[in-house]
Coordinates of N, CA and C in Angstrom, one line a residue:
Chain R
T2 N 109.7 93.4 110.8 CA 109.2 92.1 110.0 C 109.7 92.8 108.6
Q3 N 110.4 91.7 107.8 CA 110.8 92.0 106.5 C 109.6 92.0 105.6
L4 N 109.3 93.2 105.0 CA 108.1 93.1 104.0 C 108.1 92.4 102.8
L5 N 109.6 92.5 102.3 CA 110.1 91.9 100.9 C 111.1 91.1 101.2
E6 N 111.1 90.0 100.7 CA 112.2 88.9 100.9 C 112.6 88.4 99.6
Q7 N 114.0 88.7 99.4 CA 114.7 88.5 98.0 C 115.4 87.3 98.3
S8 N 115.6 86.7 97.3 CA 116.4 85.5 97.2 C 117.0 85.1 95.8
P9 N 118.2 84.7 95.6 CA 119.0 84.3 96.7 C 119.9 85.7 97.3
Q10 N 120.5 85.5 98.4 CA 121.3 86.8 98.7 C 122.4 87.2 98.1
F11 N 123.2 85.9 97.8 CA 124.3 86.2 97.0 C 124.3 85.4 95.8
L12 N 124.8 85.6 94.5 CA 124.7 84.7 93.6 C 126.2 84.9 92.6
S13 N 127.0 83.9 92.6 CA 128.1 84.2 91.7 C 127.9 83.0 90.5
I14 N 128.3 83.6 89.2 CA 128.0 82.6 88.2 C 129.2 83.0 86.9
Q15 N 129.2 82.1 86.1 CA 130.2 82.2 84.9 C 129.2 83.3 83.7
E16 N 130.4 83.7 83.1 CA 129.6 84.4 81.9 C 128.9 83.6 81.1
G17 N 127.9 84.1 80.5 CA 127.1 83.0 79.6 C 126.0 82.3 80.2
E18 N 125.9 82.3 81.7 CA 124.9 81.6 82.2 C 123.9 82.1 82.3
N19 N 122.6 81.4 82.5 CA 121.3 82.2 82.8 C 120.9 82.3 84.4
L20 N 120.3 83.0 84.8 CA 120.0 83.0 86.4 C 118.7 83.7 86.5
T21 N 118.0 83.2 87.6 CA 116.5 84.0 88.1 C 116.9 84.5 89.6
V22 N 116.5 85.8 89.9 CA 116.3 86.2 91.3 C 115.1 86.5 91.7
Y23 N 114.5 86.4 92.8 CA 113.1 86.4 93.3 C 112.9 87.3 94.4
C24 N 111.7 87.9 94.4 CA 111.3 89.2 95.1 C 109.7 88.5 95.6
N25 N 109.7 88.4 96.9 CA 108.3 87.9 97.4 C 107.8 88.6 98.7
S26 N 106.6 88.9 98.8 CA 106.0 89.5 99.9 C 105.0 88.7 100.4
S27 N 104.5 89.1 101.8 CA 103.1 88.4 102.0 C 102.1 89.2 102.1
S28 N 102.3 90.3 101.5 CA 101.5 91.4 101.1 C 101.0 91.8 99.8
V29 N 99.8 92.0 99.4 CA 99.6 92.3 98.0 C 100.2 93.8 97.8
F30 N 100.7 94.1 96.8 CA 101.1 95.6 96.7 C 100.6 96.1 95.3
S31 N 100.6 97.7 95.0 CA 100.2 98.1 93.9 C 101.0 98.0 92.6
S32 N 102.2 98.3 93.0 CA 103.4 98.1 92.0 C 104.7 97.7 92.4
L33 N 105.4 97.2 91.7 CA 106.6 96.7 92.3 C 107.7 97.2 91.0
Q34 N 109.0 97.6 91.8 CA 110.1 98.1 91.1 C 111.3 97.1 91.0
W35 N 112.0 97.2 90.2 CA 113.4 96.4 90.1 C 114.4 97.6 89.9
Y36 N 115.6 97.6 90.8 CA 116.6 98.5 90.6 C 118.0 97.6 90.3
R37 N 119.1 98.3 89.9 CA 120.3 97.8 89.8 C 121.2 99.1 90.6
Q38 N 122.0 98.3 91.4 CA 122.9 99.3 92.2 C 124.5 99.0 92.2
E39 N 125.4 99.7 91.8 CA 126.7 99.3 91.5 C 127.2 100.1 92.6
P40 N 128.8 99.5 93.2 CA 129.4 100.2 94.2 C 129.5 101.5 94.0
G41 N 129.4 102.1 95.0 CA 129.7 103.7 95.0 C 128.6 104.6 94.5
E42 N 127.4 103.9 93.9 CA 126.4 104.4 93.4 C 124.9 104.4 93.8
G43 N 124.0 105.2 93.6 CA 122.7 104.9 94.1 C 121.8 104.0 93.0
P44 N 120.9 103.6 93.6 CA 120.1 102.4 92.5 C 119.4 103.3 91.5
V45 N 119.4 102.7 90.6 CA 119.1 103.1 89.0 C 117.6 102.1 88.7
L46 N 116.6 102.6 88.5 CA 115.4 102.0 88.0 C 115.5 101.5 87.0
L47 N 115.1 99.8 87.0 CA 115.2 99.2 85.7 C 113.8 99.1 85.2
V48 N 113.1 98.7 85.9 CA 111.6 98.6 85.4 C 110.4 98.6 86.5
T49 N 109.2 99.1 86.1 CA 108.1 99.1 87.2 C 107.1 97.8 86.5
V50 N 106.5 97.0 87.3 CA 105.5 96.4 87.0 C 104.3 96.5 87.7
V51 N 103.1 96.7 87.4 CA 102.0 97.0 87.8 C 100.9 96.1 87.7
T52 N 100.6 95.3 86.8 CA 99.5 94.3 86.3 C 99.9 92.8 86.9
G53 N 99.3 92.3 87.4 CA 99.3 90.8 87.7 C 99.7 90.0 86.5
G54 N 100.6 89.3 86.7 CA 101.1 88.3 85.6 C 101.7 89.4 84.4
E55 N 101.9 90.4 84.7 CA 102.8 91.2 83.6 C 104.2 90.7 83.4
V56 N 104.6 90.7 82.3 CA 106.2 90.2 81.9 C 106.5 91.5 81.0
K57 N 107.8 91.8 81.3 CA 108.4 93.0 80.8 C 109.9 92.5 80.4
K58 N 110.4 93.1 79.3 CA 111.4 92.6 78.9 C 112.5 93.9 78.6
L59 N 113.8 93.7 79.1 CA 114.7 94.7 78.9 C 116.0 94.1 78.6
K60 N 116.1 94.1 76.8 CA 117.2 93.3 76.4 C 117.2 92.0 77.0
R61 N 118.5 91.6 77.7 CA 118.5 90.3 78.3 C 117.7 90.0 79.4
L62 N 117.2 91.2 79.8 CA 116.6 90.8 81.3 C 115.0 90.7 81.2
T63 N 114.4 89.9 81.9 CA 112.8 89.4 81.9 C 112.5 89.6 83.0
F64 N 111.4 90.5 83.1 CA 110.9 90.7 84.6 C 109.4 90.3 84.6
Q65 N 109.0 89.5 85.8 CA 107.6 89.0 85.9 C 107.1 89.4 87.1
F66 N 105.7 89.9 86.9 CA 105.1 90.0 88.1 C 103.9 89.0 88.5
G67 N 103.9 88.3 89.7 CA 102.9 87.5 89.8 C 101.5 87.6 89.8
D68 N 100.8 86.5 89.5 CA 99.3 86.9 89.4 C 98.8 87.3 90.3
A69 N 99.1 87.1 91.6 CA 98.4 87.3 92.8 C 98.9 88.8 93.4
R70 N 100.0 89.5 92.6 CA 100.7 90.8 93.0 C 101.5 90.6 94.3
K71 N 102.1 89.4 94.7 CA 102.6 89.4 95.5 C 104.2 88.8 95.6
D72 N 104.7 88.6 94.4 CA 106.0 88.0 94.0 C 106.2 88.5 92.9
S73 N 107.6 88.5 92.2 CA 108.1 88.8 91.4 C 109.7 88.2 90.8
S74 N 109.7 88.0 89.6 CA 111.1 87.7 89.2 C 111.8 88.4 88.3
L75 N 113.1 88.1 88.3 CA 114.0 88.7 87.4 C 114.9 87.8 86.5
H76 N 114.9 87.4 85.3 CA 115.6 86.4 84.8 C 116.5 87.2 83.9
I77 N 117.9 86.7 83.8 CA 118.9 87.4 83.0 C 119.3 86.3 82.1
T78 N 119.2 86.3 80.9 CA 120.0 85.4 80.0 C 121.2 85.8 79.5
A79 N 122.1 84.8 79.6 CA 123.5 85.0 79.0 C 124.2 85.8 79.6
A80 N 124.4 85.9 80.8 CA 124.6 87.2 81.9 C 126.3 87.5 81.4
Q81 N 126.2 88.7 81.5 CA 127.7 89.6 81.2 C 128.3 90.1 82.4
P82 N 129.5 90.4 82.6 CA 130.3 90.6 83.7 C 129.7 92.2 84.0
G83 N 129.0 92.8 82.8 CA 128.5 94.2 83.0 C 127.0 94.2 83.9
D84 N 126.5 92.8 84.0 CA 125.7 92.6 84.8 C 125.9 92.7 86.4
T85 N 127.1 92.5 86.7 CA 127.6 92.4 88.2 C 126.9 93.9 89.0
G86 N 126.3 93.4 90.1 CA 125.6 94.4 91.0 C 124.8 94.0 92.0
L87 N 124.2 94.9 92.6 CA 123.2 94.7 93.7 C 121.8 94.9 93.0
Y88 N 120.9 93.8 92.8 CA 119.6 93.9 92.2 C 118.6 94.1 93.6
L89 N 118.1 95.2 93.5 CA 116.9 95.5 94.7 C 115.6 95.4 94.0
C90 N 114.6 94.8 94.7 CA 113.2 95.1 94.6 C 112.6 96.2 95.6
A91 N 111.6 96.6 94.9 CA 111.0 97.7 95.7 C 109.5 97.9 95.7
L92 N 108.8 98.0 96.5 CA 107.4 98.2 96.5 C 106.7 99.4 96.8
Q93 N 105.6 99.7 96.5 CA 104.9 100.8 97.1 C 103.4 100.2 97.2
T94 N 103.0 100.5 98.4 CA 101.7 100.3 98.7 C 100.6 100.7 98.0
F95 N 99.3 100.5 98.2 CA 98.0 100.9 97.3 C 97.8 102.3 97.8
S96 N 98.4 103.0 99.0 CA 98.1 104.5 98.9 C 98.7 105.2 98.2
G97 N 99.8 104.8 97.5 CA 100.3 105.6 96.2 C 101.3 106.7 96.8
N98 N 101.2 107.3 98.1 CA 101.8 108.4 98.4 C 102.9 107.9 99.4
T99 N 103.2 106.9 99.8 CA 104.1 106.2 100.4 C 105.4 105.9 99.6
P100 N 106.7 106.2 100.6 CA 107.7 106.1 99.7 C 108.1 104.6 99.5
L101 N 109.3 104.4 99.0 CA 109.5 102.6 98.3 C 109.8 102.1 99.8
V102 N 109.5 100.7 99.8 CA 110.0 99.9 100.8 C 110.9 99.0 100.0
F103 N 112.1 98.7 100.1 CA 113.3 97.9 99.4 C 113.4 96.5 100.0
G104 N 113.8 95.6 99.3 CA 114.1 94.1 100.0 C 115.9 94.3 100.2
K105 N 116.1 93.7 100.8 CA 117.9 93.5 100.9 C 118.6 93.3 99.8
G106 N 118.2 93.0 98.7 CA 119.0 92.9 97.5 C 119.4 91.3 97.2
T107 N 119.8 91.2 95.9 CA 120.7 90.0 95.6 C 121.9 90.8 94.9
R108 N 123.1 90.1 95.7 CA 124.3 90.8 95.1 C 124.8 89.5 94.1
L109 N 124.9 90.1 92.4 CA 125.2 89.2 91.6 C 126.7 89.5 91.2
S110 N 127.3 88.5 91.1 CA 128.6 88.6 90.4 C 128.8 87.5 89.4
V111 N 129.3 88.1 88.2 CA 129.3 87.5 86.9 C 130.7 87.6 86.6
I112 N 131.3 86.2 86.4 CA 132.8 86.1 86.2 C 133.0 86.0 85.0
A113 N 134.0 86.6 84.4 CA 134.3 86.5 82.8 C 135.3 85.1 82.7
Chain T
G24 N 121.9 115.6 81.4 CA 121.5 116.7 82.4 C 122.0 116.2 83.7
A25 N 122.0 117.0 84.6 CA 122.6 117.0 85.7 C 121.7 116.1 86.7
G26 N 122.1 115.1 87.4 CA 121.4 114.2 88.3 C 121.5 114.8 89.7
V27 N 121.2 113.9 90.5 CA 120.9 114.2 91.8 C 122.4 114.2 92.7
S28 N 122.9 115.2 93.2 CA 124.3 115.3 93.8 C 124.1 115.3 95.1
Q29 N 125.0 114.8 96.0 CA 125.0 114.7 97.3 C 126.7 115.2 97.8
T30 N 126.8 115.8 98.7 CA 128.1 116.3 99.3 C 128.0 116.2 100.7
P31 N 129.1 115.7 101.5 CA 130.3 115.1 100.7 C 129.9 113.8 100.3
S32 N 131.0 113.2 99.7 CA 130.7 111.7 99.3 C 131.3 110.9 100.2
N33 N 132.2 111.1 101.4 CA 132.5 110.6 102.4 C 132.7 111.6 103.7
K34 N 132.2 110.9 104.7 CA 132.3 111.8 106.0 C 132.9 110.7 107.1
V35 N 134.0 111.2 107.7 CA 134.5 110.3 109.0 C 134.5 111.3 110.3
T36 N 133.5 110.9 111.0 CA 133.4 111.8 112.2 C 133.6 110.9 113.7
E37 N 133.6 111.6 114.6 CA 133.7 110.8 115.9 C 132.8 110.7 116.7
K38 N 132.3 109.7 117.3 CA 131.2 109.5 118.3 C 130.8 110.8 118.8
G39 N 129.6 111.0 118.8 CA 129.3 112.4 119.6 C 129.2 113.5 119.2
K40 N 129.8 113.7 117.7 CA 129.9 114.8 116.8 C 128.6 115.0 116.2
Y41 N 128.5 116.2 115.7 CA 127.4 116.9 114.7 C 127.7 117.0 113.4
V42 N 126.7 116.3 112.5 CA 127.0 116.1 110.9 C 125.7 116.7 110.1
E43 N 126.3 117.2 109.0 CA 125.2 117.6 107.9 C 125.5 117.2 107.1
L44 N 124.7 116.7 106.1 CA 124.7 115.9 104.9 C 123.9 116.7 103.7
R45 N 124.3 116.9 102.4 CA 123.7 117.8 101.6 C 123.3 117.1 100.6
C46 N 122.1 117.3 99.8 CA 121.4 117.0 98.8 C 120.9 118.0 97.7
D47 N 121.4 117.7 96.7 CA 120.9 118.8 95.5 C 120.2 118.0 94.5
P48 N 118.8 118.2 94.5 CA 117.9 117.4 93.7 C 118.0 117.8 92.3
I49 N 117.4 116.8 91.5 CA 117.3 117.3 89.9 C 116.4 118.5 89.9
S50 N 116.9 119.6 89.1 CA 116.1 120.7 89.0 C 114.6 120.6 88.7
G51 N 113.9 121.2 89.2 CA 112.3 121.2 89.2 C 111.7 120.1 89.5
H52 N 112.5 119.2 90.4 CA 111.8 118.1 91.2 C 111.3 118.8 92.5
T53 N 109.7 118.4 92.7 CA 109.3 119.0 94.1 C 109.4 117.9 95.1
A54 N 109.6 116.5 94.8 CA 109.6 115.5 95.6 C 111.0 115.1 95.9
L55 N 111.4 114.9 97.2 CA 112.8 114.7 97.7 C 112.8 113.7 98.6
Y56 N 113.6 112.6 98.7 CA 113.6 111.4 99.9 C 115.1 111.4 100.5
W57 N 115.0 111.1 101.4 CA 116.4 110.6 102.0 C 116.2 109.1 102.5
Y58 N 117.2 108.2 102.2 CA 117.2 106.9 102.7 C 118.5 106.6 103.3
R59 N 118.5 105.4 104.1 CA 120.0 105.0 104.7 C 120.2 103.7 104.4
Q60 N 121.3 103.2 103.9 CA 121.8 102.0 103.6 C 122.8 101.5 104.3
S61 N 122.3 100.6 105.3 CA 123.4 99.8 106.0 C 124.1 98.7 105.2
L62 N 125.5 98.5 105.6 CA 125.9 97.2 104.8 C 125.2 95.8 104.8
G63 N 124.8 95.7 103.8 CA 124.2 94.4 103.3 C 122.9 94.5 103.4
Q64 N 122.3 95.6 103.2 CA 120.7 96.1 103.5 C 120.5 96.8 102.3
G65 N 119.2 96.7 102.0 CA 118.7 97.6 101.2 C 118.4 99.1 101.7
P66 N 118.1 100.0 101.0 CA 117.8 101.5 101.3 C 116.6 101.3 102.1
E67 N 116.6 102.1 103.3 CA 115.6 102.2 104.3 C 115.3 103.7 104.5
F68 N 113.7 103.8 104.3 CA 113.3 105.2 104.2 C 113.4 105.9 105.5
L69 N 113.8 107.4 105.4 CA 114.0 108.1 106.6 C 112.7 109.2 106.3
I70 N 112.9 110.0 105.5 CA 111.9 111.0 105.4 C 111.8 111.5 104.0
Y71 N 110.5 112.2 103.6 CA 110.0 112.5 102.4 C 109.6 114.0 102.4
F72 N 110.0 114.6 101.4 CA 109.5 116.1 101.4 C 108.8 116.3 100.2
Q73 N 107.8 117.1 100.2 CA 107.1 117.5 98.9 C 107.1 119.1 99.1
G74 N 107.9 119.8 98.3 CA 108.1 121.0 98.3 C 109.0 121.6 99.6
T75 N 108.7 122.3 100.5 CA 109.4 122.6 101.5 C 109.0 122.0 102.8
G76 N 107.7 121.1 102.9 CA 107.3 120.7 104.1 C 107.7 119.1 103.8
A77 N 108.1 118.4 105.1 CA 107.9 117.1 105.3 C 106.7 116.4 105.2
A78 N 106.4 115.7 104.3 CA 105.4 114.8 103.9 C 105.1 113.5 104.9
D79 N 106.5 113.0 105.0 CA 106.2 111.9 105.8 C 107.8 111.7 106.6
D80 N 107.7 111.6 107.9 CA 108.9 111.6 108.5 C 109.2 110.3 109.6
S81 N 108.1 109.4 109.2 CA 107.9 108.1 109.9 C 109.2 107.3 110.0
G82 N 110.2 107.7 109.0 CA 111.4 106.8 108.9 C 112.5 107.4 109.9
L83 N 112.7 108.6 110.2 CA 113.4 109.0 111.1 C 113.4 108.1 112.4
P84 N 114.9 107.7 112.6 CA 115.0 106.7 113.8 C 114.8 107.2 115.1
N85 N 115.1 108.4 115.5 CA 115.2 109.2 116.8 C 115.4 110.4 116.6
D86 N 115.1 111.3 117.9 CA 115.2 112.9 117.5 C 116.5 113.3 117.5
R87 N 117.6 112.6 117.3 CA 119.1 112.8 116.8 C 119.0 113.2 115.5
F88 N 117.9 113.0 114.5 CA 117.9 112.9 113.2 C 116.9 114.1 112.7
F89 N 117.2 115.1 112.0 CA 116.4 116.2 111.4 C 116.9 116.6 110.2
A90 N 115.9 116.9 109.3 CA 116.2 117.3 107.9 C 115.3 118.5 107.4
V91 N 116.0 119.4 106.7 CA 115.4 120.4 106.4 C 115.5 120.6 104.6
R92 N 114.6 121.6 104.3 CA 114.4 121.7 102.8 C 113.9 123.5 102.8
P93 N 114.4 124.2 103.3 CA 114.0 125.7 103.3 C 113.5 126.2 102.1
E94 N 113.9 125.9 101.1 CA 113.4 126.7 99.9 C 112.8 125.7 98.9
G95 N 112.8 124.6 99.2 CA 112.0 123.4 98.2 C 113.0 123.1 97.2
S96 N 114.2 122.9 97.3 CA 115.4 122.6 96.6 C 116.1 121.7 97.3
V97 N 117.2 122.4 97.7 CA 118.6 121.7 98.3 C 117.7 121.2 99.9
S98 N 118.3 120.1 100.2 CA 118.1 119.3 101.4 C 119.3 119.2 102.3
T99 N 118.9 119.4 103.7 CA 120.2 119.0 104.4 C 119.7 117.9 105.4
L100 N 120.2 117.0 105.8 CA 120.1 116.2 106.7 C 121.0 116.0 108.0
K101 N 120.7 116.4 108.9 CA 121.1 116.8 110.1 C 121.4 115.6 111.3
I102 N 122.5 115.3 111.8 CA 122.6 114.2 112.7 C 123.4 114.5 114.0
Q103 N 122.7 114.9 115.0 CA 123.3 115.1 116.3 C 123.7 114.0 117.3
R104 N 124.9 114.2 117.9 CA 125.4 113.1 119.0 C 125.6 111.9 118.2
T105 N 126.2 111.9 117.3 CA 126.5 110.7 116.2 C 126.9 109.5 117.1
E106 N 126.1 108.4 116.6 CA 126.8 107.0 117.4 C 127.4 106.2 116.2
R107 N 128.3 105.1 116.9 CA 128.8 104.2 115.6 C 127.7 103.6 114.9
G108 N 126.7 103.3 115.4 CA 125.6 102.8 114.6 C 124.7 103.4 113.7
D109 N 125.3 104.9 113.5 CA 124.6 105.8 112.4 C 125.6 105.5 111.1
S110 N 126.6 104.6 111.3 CA 127.5 104.5 110.2 C 126.9 103.8 109.0
A111 N 126.6 104.5 107.9 CA 126.1 103.9 106.7 C 126.2 104.7 105.5
V112 N 125.8 104.2 104.3 CA 125.6 105.3 103.1 C 123.9 106.0 103.3
Y113 N 124.3 107.2 103.3 CA 122.9 108.2 103.0 C 122.8 108.3 101.7
L114 N 121.6 108.0 101.2 CA 121.1 108.0 99.7 C 120.3 109.3 99.6
C115 N 120.1 110.1 98.8 CA 119.0 111.0 98.5 C 118.3 110.8 97.1
A116 N 117.2 110.9 97.0 CA 116.5 110.8 95.8 C 115.3 111.7 95.5
S117 N 115.3 112.1 94.4 CA 114.3 113.2 93.9 C 113.3 112.6 92.9
S118 N 112.1 113.0 93.0 CA 111.0 112.8 91.8 C 110.3 114.1 91.2
R119 N 109.8 114.1 90.2 CA 109.1 115.0 89.7 C 108.0 115.7 90.5
Q120 N 107.2 114.9 90.7 CA 105.9 115.6 91.7 C 105.8 114.8 92.9
G121 N 105.3 113.4 93.1 CA 105.4 112.7 94.4 C 105.8 111.3 94.5
A122 N 105.3 110.7 95.4 CA 106.1 109.4 95.5 C 105.6 108.2 94.6
S123 N 104.7 108.7 93.6 CA 104.3 107.6 92.7 C 105.1 107.7 91.4
D124 N 105.8 108.9 91.3 CA 106.8 109.1 90.3 C 108.4 108.5 90.4
T125 N 108.6 108.4 89.2 CA 110.3 107.8 89.3 C 110.9 108.5 90.1
Q126 N 111.9 107.5 91.0 CA 112.7 108.5 91.8 C 114.1 108.2 91.1
Y127 N 115.0 109.4 91.4 CA 116.2 109.2 90.8 C 117.2 109.6 92.0
F128 N 118.0 108.8 92.0 CA 118.9 108.6 93.3 C 120.3 109.1 93.0
G129 N 120.9 109.9 94.1 CA 122.2 110.6 94.1 C 123.1 109.1 94.4
P130 N 124.6 109.6 94.2 CA 125.5 108.4 94.9 C 125.7 108.3 96.2
G131 N 125.0 109.1 96.9 CA 125.1 108.7 98.5 C 126.2 109.3 99.0
T132 N 126.0 109.7 100.6 CA 127.2 110.0 101.5 C 127.5 109.0 102.1
R133 N 128.8 108.6 102.4 CA 129.1 107.3 103.3 C 129.5 107.8 104.6
L134 N 129.0 107.7 105.5 CA 128.9 108.0 107.1 C 129.7 107.1 107.7
T135 N 131.0 107.5 108.3 CA 131.6 106.6 109.3 C 132.0 107.3 110.7
V136 N 131.2 106.6 111.8 CA 131.5 107.5 113.1 C 132.3 106.6 113.6
L137 N 133.4 107.0 113.9 CA 134.5 106.1 114.9 C 134.2 106.0 116.4

């Protein structure tokens, strides 16, 4: 059973376009993290969202945590080729000491 | 500062052989994690160390997989009698104290079993 569903699986857009990717779970979770992974590298943490309804911004990236703490979205404004990569969401359950559970990711390609 | 390092970066082996993958965590980090990432998938948890002991090994797929961290720093993931299905990128991560702290990932070891 896939605990986290990410959509879309693949996304190819032109430089300057906006996009949103989604992360959904059937379970409530204590916190959710977004990572970006480039080829040949490990995932790098972008943000952690903890509070239902929380919105965090990181330059052109906006992260939102759903009110019910079961879903999250990542919106990128005016995408750049440097945004290309695999975007992963990961959750921790309420026990706090469990390792991360990752979704399959959204593979984003931004074409100049 | 130095991040998490993993060696080798690539490993090609034949079916049935034994392999060891090494992880050097960030200095002072007490928690260390191993994940496996297959093609088109997100990382999948294998094992978590707190100091020298395995706090959670529930992700190890079977008894061919074993990991150690004898001095609470470097860790080695050992795979016996490798199978083609073991081919994947093996990622290591470390965090300052526990699983609720930020995890920093290494670049991974790409294992190919022929």
